[in-house]
Each structure stands twice: as C-alpha cells, then as structure tokens.
Amino acid sequence: MNIQTPYLLFLGDAPDPLAAKVARGICDWRPESAIGQLRLQGCNADLGLRDMDIAQAVAAGAKTLVVGVANRGGVIADGWIEILREALAQGMDIAAGLHNRLADVPTLKADADRLGRQLFDVRHPSTAFDVGSGAKRGGKRLLPVGTDCSCGKMYTALAIEKALRARGIKADFRATGQTGILVAGGGVCVDAVVADFISGAVEWLSPDNDDDHWDVVEGQGSLFHPSFAGVTTGLIHGAQPDALVLCHEPTRTHMRGLPDFPVPDMQACMDAVLRVADLTNPNARFVGIAVDTSKLAEQQALDYLQQTEQSLGLVTVDPVRTGVERLVDQMI
Amino acid sequence: MNIQTPYLLFLGDAPDPLAAKVARGICDWRPESAIGQLRLQGCNADLGLRDMDIAQAVAAGAKTLVVGVANRGGVIADGWIEILREALAQGMDIAAGLHNRLADVPTLKADADRLGRQLFDVRHPSTAFDVGSGAKRGGKRLLPVGTDCSCGKMYTALAIEKALRARGIKADFRATGQTGILVAGGGVCVDAVVADFISGAVEWLSPDNDDDHWDVVEGQGSLFHPSFAGVTTGLIHGAQPDALVLCHEPTRTHMRGLPDFPVPDMQACMDAVLRVADLTNPNARFVGIAVDTSKLAEQQALDYLQQTEQSLGLVTVDPVRTGVERLVDQMI
C-alpha cells in the first residue's frame, strides 16, 4: 500500500469537527500532503485549508482524494458517490479508512478498473503476511502501549518521529491503524489482519533496518482490554520494541466501552507489558510515560505529570502540553 | 456452521497415515459419525472403516463427505474434483479444513449452488462476530493451554468432555481449530478470525449456559509462541476459563518451528496464563497437567508424570497413557 500524495481531503457532510478527525490528523502531521479540502453542503468541519472542487485540486497537483470523515457505521454515504466518481474520472485515486469498502461500491469499482485508478481501503489489509518468526531484526524500535484504547498512542508515536527527525535521527512512523495509515501513506491495520498473522504483519511492517534507525510503531489496544488484548499481544511480539512508552488518560474510570473493567494501575500495566515484550526482546524497557491531560486544567495537569514522574521514576510528559523532547532524551 | 452427520471420510491419495490425521481424529472421537472411508488409488492411509464409493455411502445414509486428508500446502487436488462433484450430485454436502476453499473451486461452487448443497470451509469463519465484551457468562468452562503449539490440547479437551459425559455431567466440546470443528460438526477456527474479534468469537462459541454445564473449549497456540500468542491471549480472555489444564510435550527442546525459542518452564507458563486469565475470570485455576509422553518409554513416562506431579503440586496425567479421570476429579 503506497498512497500517492498530495491529498485532497474530503470532509463530506461532517456533522461536527470530530467527525473529520482523520482529516485533522493528516493536516496536523503531514501538512505538506494536505493540499486542500472539499466540503459538501451542511459540512460543519473546517480544517482551514483552501476549499477546492475536484478540478481545482487536480490542477493543484492532488493525486489522491482521502475520505477524511467518519459517519455513523463507517459507511460510504450515497451522497458522496458522485464526487468520488468525479475524482476518479479526473485522474485521482481514492483512499478511505471506513468499515465499508470503496471497492464494494459497484460504480466506484467499475470506474476505477476502467480508468486504471486505485481504491485504497486502508482498514482492509491486502497483503498476504507470513506468520511471525520472532527473529531479531536490525534497527531500533519504539512502541507506545496503553492502559486503555484511545489514550494517545498514535499522537505520541507521531510526535516522537517528528522529534527524532528534527534531531537528525533516522526515524519512521509505522502505522497500524486507519488514521495512521492515511497520515503515513502506508501501513497495516493490525486489528483487521487474520489472527494467525498479527505478529507476522508487524514484522513485515517494521523490517530489518540500519542499526541507528528508529521505527516508531503505532500502538493499539491494551493488554487490559478484554476485547483487544490479543491484538496488543501480537503487536508487542511483532514489534519487538527496544523502547516502550506508557500512554494513559487519567480521568478515565473504566476501560473504553466496558464499565465493569477498571483502568489498570500504571505500574501493573508496565509490568505486564514487559513480561510480554520479554519473549521477543529481553532488553525492552520503558523510557517514559505520555499522559493525555487534555481533560485537566493547566496546573492540575502539571501536578499530575510531576507526581507520576516521582512515583513511577520515569520521565512523564503530555505530548501536546509539554512535548516529547524529554522522552526522546531517554531514547538516545 | 452445523455440519450434518454421518460422514463419509475422504482420504484421497494420502501418502501416509499422518496425512489422514483429520479423518483419524473423527474416527477416534465420533465413531458414530464415521460411516465409511473413500480412498483413491495410491492411498496409504486406512482407518479400518468400510471402503465405500459415493453411491454406497449415500445408500448407507451419509450426509456429508469430509475431506479428511491434508496434502502439502492445504490445496484441493485436481484429482479429487470428480469425486467431490459426484458427492454433491448424489446429495451430500462437503466439508473441508484446508487452507484453500472448496467454495473457490468454480465447478464445486456452481454445482453446490445449483443443487442446493452446502460447502463447509471450516477454516474460514463465515459468522460476523462482535468484539468481546468480557461480560461474565453462566456455566463453567475448562480450557487446556500449552507450553507450545501441538502438544495435546485438542485431545485433552475431547478426553475430558468424554469423561464428564460418562459421569453424567453436562459437557460440550467447543472446537477452535479445523480438526476439532470436523469432529464436533461446528465451531470457530479462531486463528482465522479477524484479529479484532478473537475474544468475541470465543464468547460466541461458548455462550451463557446452565450453572452445572461445562464447556470444554479447545486451546490453541501458547503465550510463549511468538507467532501465535495473540490468538492464545484472545482465546483465554474469551473463554474466561474456571479451570485450566497445562499441556506439555517433555521431549521438545524448542517452540514448534522456531529453534531460537526454548519451551518455557511449566510453572512460568502457568503463572503467565493465570495473569492473563485473571482479567476476565479472577477465579481461574489450574486443575492439573496433561503430558504427551508418547515419545517416552513406559517407565520413563510414568516417572515423568510422578515427578511433575510432586514438583508442581498438581495432578499430572497423560490423557492417552493414563486417562483423564484424575483431572476430572479435580474439576468437580
């Protein structure tokens, strides 16, 4: 999967800014790839990019229309089809991270086949992976892991990649989820891989590399989430991380979507991760903690970071509020 | 998936008895379902069943032709197609646990559609599962777990189901692999499920039940196998076992297929399993150990069982050599 940039970001009829968070992620992390936005009537999201129609975007050099909006159920809305077909007709590929596949819409599939365009359904892996081998690969790897799902793992990984590159250190973000893949232009949606191949897919995603190169692998799920811990386990084994960062959201009282499952203690979570990581990399270690303090007031947030750092003995940051430089200091 | 019995077991041109081990498993555990065998020229396997052609099997009441042979690569051999088509034409369904799908052979698919017959590709789940919820279900569950893959988990589960039923205790074997599914006539091949749904598939497979009912869930993989530990993790979380049995093969020096990964210490493996199991069932406990001593001489085997029982403080049996009664005593 190698999605051509730059992108025209399609926001559709997003009911609110949150519905366009995939497009927002691309704007934040790959601004050079985001050439413009296309909004339909009633769209309540705005990325501050130039509004373009298909013809304007093509003239500006856009190679791929990215569906940067998620609606309820992850379906491709009927009202989008005309625009998507126009994009294909005018020479663009289309990429989407929806549950439903672009390639399952007969008119889009027929147009793409006829015109020689590509439809990237990034949530659906198209590669045939091997099972994981556990063999040690060259290069270094960092993996953010979470006390829960959705507590900043992708953001942390992208911030660390950016900080490493700013220091002149070779680093690549390796996407394991749909938003990450659209940001990076490639990757594997590991939770959509057939279960036998989870660790093998991550080995494929993060291949042998130079000794001084860092792969910053996007984390998924949590060992303490009863829906997704299998994915997290295979991801840790496949990534064979040298460095780990614990991601945590301090106001959450229970695991996402599961009121009966409390969020684990941070130290207990790190202990469990290290026991799993030990199988494919006995030298794995935590370099720090990344807390999403967005729900706390400034002073409360800073106090929380300081207290966590003291009690757990690891550098503790909020990638948004304080940046990740102090984490990166611990990696090198 | 509800495969109709009795079966005609198709052994094809199996080069040796091991190639027909799926059929052998059905004969051993569901002899009442195995009405006959069909062997092609050159077949070197023999289950001791009556040899039948399709017409004879249909006359004897066979409902499903089961492809009970695995050849290299798990493909459907060209030389089998004529017989498989004849089975469909004469009224039988077909079931197979091969890597390649029956339904992907155009002539078989067309015949089945036209005649209203079913093709069961048991390795490929056809159900749309929910993600796991971790919610506690009624009934009791036993799960065999292994220090490695292929060390007797299916055999142990089937032996325990049989022993429970012989005592008049309600029990169902829940198959999670292709041979188990063909034995049981249903189940889910958990390593073929999309990764997001591993634990959810096992929750589906082993639903809420009577308080005095045991589900004996077939185990898969090992927490210490870097290719498959993700599957094992999701399986443990979905099964939420009350009782665990550790399966072990004492002559193995490394994890199956991976010379650089030693087989874990049995106690370390049980400790790791209990930490994982704790998430969805804090009352999970090991009731005993099942050792595959088939590669040891009789006295050596009995000594090994006794020493293991003493050093680990758990009832230790070989399901083949000594039976599982003493394990079952620990369950009730």
mmCIF file of C-alpha atoms in Angstrom, chain A residues 99 123 131-135 190-200 203 223-231 233-234 237-238 258 260-261 275 279-280, chain B residues 99 123 131-135 190-200 203 223-231 233-234 237-238 258 260-261 275 279-280:
data_model
loop_
_atom_site.group_PDB
_atom_site.id
_atom_site.type_symbol
_atom_site.label_atom_id
_atom_site.label_comp_id
_atom_site.label_asym_id
_atom_site.label_seq_id
_atom_site.Cartn_x
_atom_site.Cartn_y
_atom_site.Cartn_z
ATOM 1 C CA HIS A 99 -15.582 -0.091 7.690
ATOM 2 C CA ARG A 123 -8.742 -0.755 7.026
ATOM 3 C CA VAL A 131 3.252 -15.898 10.477
ATOM 4 C CA GLY A 132 5.665 -14.164 12.822
ATOM 5 C CA SER A 133 9.107 -15.700 13.238
ATOM 6 C CA GLY A 134 10.305 -13.786 16.283
ATOM 7 C CA ALA A 135 13.695 -13.438 14.577
ATOM 8 C CA VAL A 190 -3.349 -4.831 12.532
ATOM 9 C CA ASP A 191 -6.732 -5.317 14.132
ATOM 10 C CA ALA A 192 -8.091 -6.245 10.683
ATOM 11 C CA VAL A 193 -5.419 -8.878 9.978
ATOM 12 C CA VAL A 194 -6.361 -12.558 10.296
ATOM 13 C CA ALA A 195 -5.466 -13.541 13.870
ATOM 14 C CA ASP A 196 -2.744 -16.020 12.907
ATOM 15 C CA PHE A 197 -0.746 -13.231 11.296
ATOM 16 C CA ILE A 198 -0.817 -10.373 13.824
ATOM 17 C CA SER A 199 2.823 -10.584 14.838
ATOM 18 C CA GLY A 200 3.870 -11.513 11.299
ATOM 19 C CA GLU A 203 7.337 -7.896 11.483
ATOM 20 C CA LEU A 223 -3.256 -5.812 27.420
ATOM 21 C CA PHE A 224 -6.006 -4.990 29.909
ATOM 22 C CA HIS A 225 -8.807 -4.563 27.372
ATOM 23 C CA PRO A 226 -10.710 -7.868 27.119
ATOM 24 C CA SER A 227 -11.836 -7.114 23.571
ATOM 25 C CA PHE A 228 -8.445 -6.318 22.071
ATOM 26 C CA ALA A 229 -5.613 -7.707 24.233
ATOM 27 C CA GLY A 230 -4.878 -10.385 21.642
ATOM 28 C CA VAL A 231 -4.073 -7.700 19.072
ATOM 29 C CA THR A 233 -0.008 -9.066 22.443
ATOM 30 C CA GLY A 234 0.755 -9.882 18.813
ATOM 31 C CA HIS A 237 5.724 -9.575 19.882
ATOM 32 C CA GLY A 238 5.983 -8.446 16.261
ATOM 33 C CA LEU A 258 -16.677 -1.599 29.290
ATOM 34 C CA ASP A 260 -17.185 -3.281 34.520
ATOM 35 C CA PHE A 261 -13.478 -3.189 33.724
ATOM 36 C CA ARG A 275 6.616 -9.707 30.635
ATOM 37 C CA LEU A 279 9.639 -13.038 24.639
ATOM 38 C CA THR A 280 10.985 -11.322 21.509
ATOM 39 C CA HIS B 99 -6.261 -23.661 3.507
ATOM 40 C CA ARG B 123 -11.008 -22.995 8.432
ATOM 41 C CA VAL B 131 -15.900 -7.707 19.655
ATOM 42 C CA GLY B 132 -15.558 -9.353 23.033
ATOM 43 C CA SER B 133 -17.378 -7.789 25.963
ATOM 44 C CA GLY B 134 -15.696 -9.619 28.833
ATOM 45 C CA ALA B 135 -19.146 -9.985 30.431
ATOM 46 C CA VAL B 190 -10.084 -18.794 15.987
ATOM 47 C CA ASP B 191 -6.739 -18.290 14.312
ATOM 48 C CA ALA B 192 -8.615 -17.462 11.091
ATOM 49 C CA VAL B 193 -10.859 -14.819 12.692
ATOM 50 C CA VAL B 194 -10.064 -11.136 12.071
ATOM 51 C CA ALA B 195 -7.823 -10.073 14.955
ATOM 52 C CA ASP B 196 -10.296 -7.591 16.443
ATOM 53 C CA PHE B 197 -12.773 -10.395 17.073
ATOM 54 C CA ILE B 198 -10.699 -13.198 18.650
ATOM 55 C CA SER B 199 -12.167 -12.936 22.138
ATOM 56 C CA GLY B 200 -15.599 -12.068 20.739
ATOM 57 C CA GLU B 203 -17.572 -15.657 23.647
ATOM 58 C CA LEU B 223 1.523 -17.484 25.266
ATOM 59 C CA PHE B 224 5.201 -18.269 24.668
ATOM 60 C CA HIS B 225 4.944 -18.797 20.904
ATOM 61 C CA PRO B 226 5.889 -15.523 19.183
ATOM 62 C CA SER B 227 3.807 -16.352 16.119
ATOM 63 C CA PHE B 228 0.538 -17.164 17.868
ATOM 64 C CA ALA B 229 0.474 -15.691 21.394
ATOM 65 C CA GLY B 230 -2.059 -13.058 20.306
ATOM 66 C CA VAL B 231 -4.541 -15.785 19.402
ATOM 67 C CA THR B 233 -4.426 -14.319 24.648
ATOM 68 C CA GLY B 234 -7.764 -13.571 22.991
ATOM 69 C CA HIS B 237 -9.990 -13.810 27.553
ATOM 70 C CA GLY B 238 -12.988 -15.014 25.536
ATOM 71 C CA LEU B 258 11.355 -21.784 15.989
ATOM 72 C CA ASP B 260 15.764 -20.000 18.797
ATOM 73 C CA PHE B 261 12.824 -20.066 21.224
ATOM 74 C CA ARG B 275 -2.122 -13.414 34.902
ATOM 75 C CA LEU B 279 -8.738 -10.189 33.502
ATOM 76 C CA THR B 280 -11.996 -11.969 32.657
#
